[in-house]
Short mmCIF file of C-alpha atoms in Angstrom, two decimals:
data_model
loop_
_atom_site.label_atom_id
_atom_site.label_comp_id
_atom_site.label_asym_id
_atom_site.label_seq_id
_atom_site.Cartn_x
_atom_site.Cartn_y
_atom_site.Cartn_z
CA ILE A 1 -10.35 -82.66 -154.36
CA LEU A 2 -9.53 -82.82 -150.67
CA LEU A 3 -11.74 -85.84 -150.06
CA GLU A 4 -10.01 -87.68 -152.86
CA LYS A 5 -6.39 -86.59 -152.44
CA CYS A 6 -5.67 -85.35 -148.93
CA TYR A 7 -3.99 -87.31 -146.19
CA SER A 8 -6.03 -88.03 -143.09
CA GLY A 9 -4.99 -85.79 -140.20
CA ASP A 10 -3.17 -83.25 -142.38
CA MET A 11 -4.16 -79.59 -142.28
CA TYR A 12 -4.89 -77.69 -145.50
CA ASN A 13 -5.29 -73.92 -145.67
CA MET A 14 -7.92 -72.74 -148.11
CA ALA A 15 -7.84 -69.04 -148.92
CA SER A 16 -7.59 -66.67 -151.85
CA GLY A 17 -3.79 -66.62 -151.84
CA VAL A 18 -3.93 -62.81 -151.85
CA THR A 19 -2.30 -60.96 -148.95
CA ARG A 20 -4.62 -58.41 -147.30
CA SER A 21 -4.19 -56.03 -144.38
CA ILE A 22 -6.66 -55.81 -141.51
CA GLY A 23 -7.61 -52.37 -142.82
CA GLU A 24 -8.38 -53.77 -146.28
CA MET A 25 -10.49 -56.55 -144.80
CA MET A 26 -12.40 -54.06 -142.66
CA LEU A 27 -13.12 -51.82 -145.67
CA VAL A 28 -14.63 -54.77 -147.54
CA PHE A 29 -16.66 -55.77 -144.50
CA GLN A 30 -17.90 -52.20 -144.00
CA SER A 31 -19.03 -52.03 -147.63
CA ILE A 32 -20.99 -55.27 -147.18
CA ILE A 33 -22.84 -54.15 -144.06
CA GLY A 34 -23.18 -50.53 -145.18
CA MET A 35 -21.87 -48.92 -142.03
CA GLU A 36 -18.60 -47.77 -140.51
CA LEU A 37 -17.03 -50.02 -137.90
CA THR A 38 -14.77 -49.27 -134.99
CA VAL A 39 -12.49 -52.12 -134.09
CA LYS A 40 -11.37 -52.53 -130.50
CA THR A 41 -8.81 -55.13 -129.64
CA LYS A 42 -6.44 -55.99 -126.84
CA ALA A 43 -3.95 -57.42 -129.30
CA VAL A 44 -1.25 -55.15 -130.63
CA VAL A 45 -1.61 -55.62 -134.38
CA PRO A 46 -1.17 -52.61 -136.66
CA GLU A 47 -3.98 -51.93 -139.12
CA ASN A 48 -1.56 -52.31 -141.99
CA ALA A 49 -0.33 -55.74 -140.82
CA ASP A 50 -0.57 -58.21 -143.67
CA PHE A 51 -2.22 -61.60 -143.39
CA ASN A 52 -1.08 -64.15 -145.90
CA ILE A 53 -2.25 -67.73 -145.60
CA ASP A 54 -0.03 -70.30 -147.30
CA ILE A 55 -2.19 -72.33 -149.68
CA SER A 56 0.65 -74.06 -151.50
CA LYS A 57 -0.09 -77.46 -149.92
CA VAL A 58 -3.70 -77.55 -151.14
CA LYS A 59 -2.74 -76.12 -154.53
CA GLU A 60 -0.36 -79.08 -154.99
CA LEU A 61 -3.48 -81.28 -154.92
CA GLY A 62 -5.06 -79.25 -157.73
CA TRP A 63 -7.32 -76.98 -155.67
CA ARG A 64 -7.66 -73.36 -156.82
CA PRO A 65 -9.54 -70.49 -155.16
CA ASN A 66 -12.64 -69.50 -157.13
CA ILE A 67 -14.90 -67.62 -154.68
CA PRO A 68 -14.24 -63.87 -154.42
CA PHE A 69 -13.11 -62.56 -151.03
CA ASP A 70 -16.09 -60.21 -150.62
CA LEU A 71 -18.54 -63.06 -151.34
CA THR A 72 -16.82 -65.19 -148.70
CA LEU A 73 -17.25 -62.39 -146.14
CA LYS A 74 -20.93 -62.06 -147.11
CA ASP A 75 -21.42 -65.80 -146.64
CA VAL A 76 -19.70 -65.75 -143.23
CA LEU A 77 -21.85 -62.82 -142.09
CA SER A 78 -25.01 -64.51 -143.33
CA PHE A 79 -24.07 -67.72 -141.49
CA TYR A 80 -23.53 -65.93 -138.17
CA LEU A 81 -26.69 -63.86 -138.49
CA LYS A 82 -28.68 -67.09 -138.81
CA GLN A 83 -27.22 -68.50 -135.57
#
């Protein structure tokens, strides 16, 4: 869809459209790797801070999310482990 309908140079966010907190994302990631994680950061972001990525622009082109969030995290982990 993007190759056919997007404008060159424009940015398009592709995400699930579901707001998740850092804590929620970490729980999913922990379940994938099978171990508890401790997150250390210099940034001051509360664990319950929500992250919502606006996908309205890409949805206007007809794109819809169809890959589950946990599968996306598994794919990202697999990619980085192969590097």
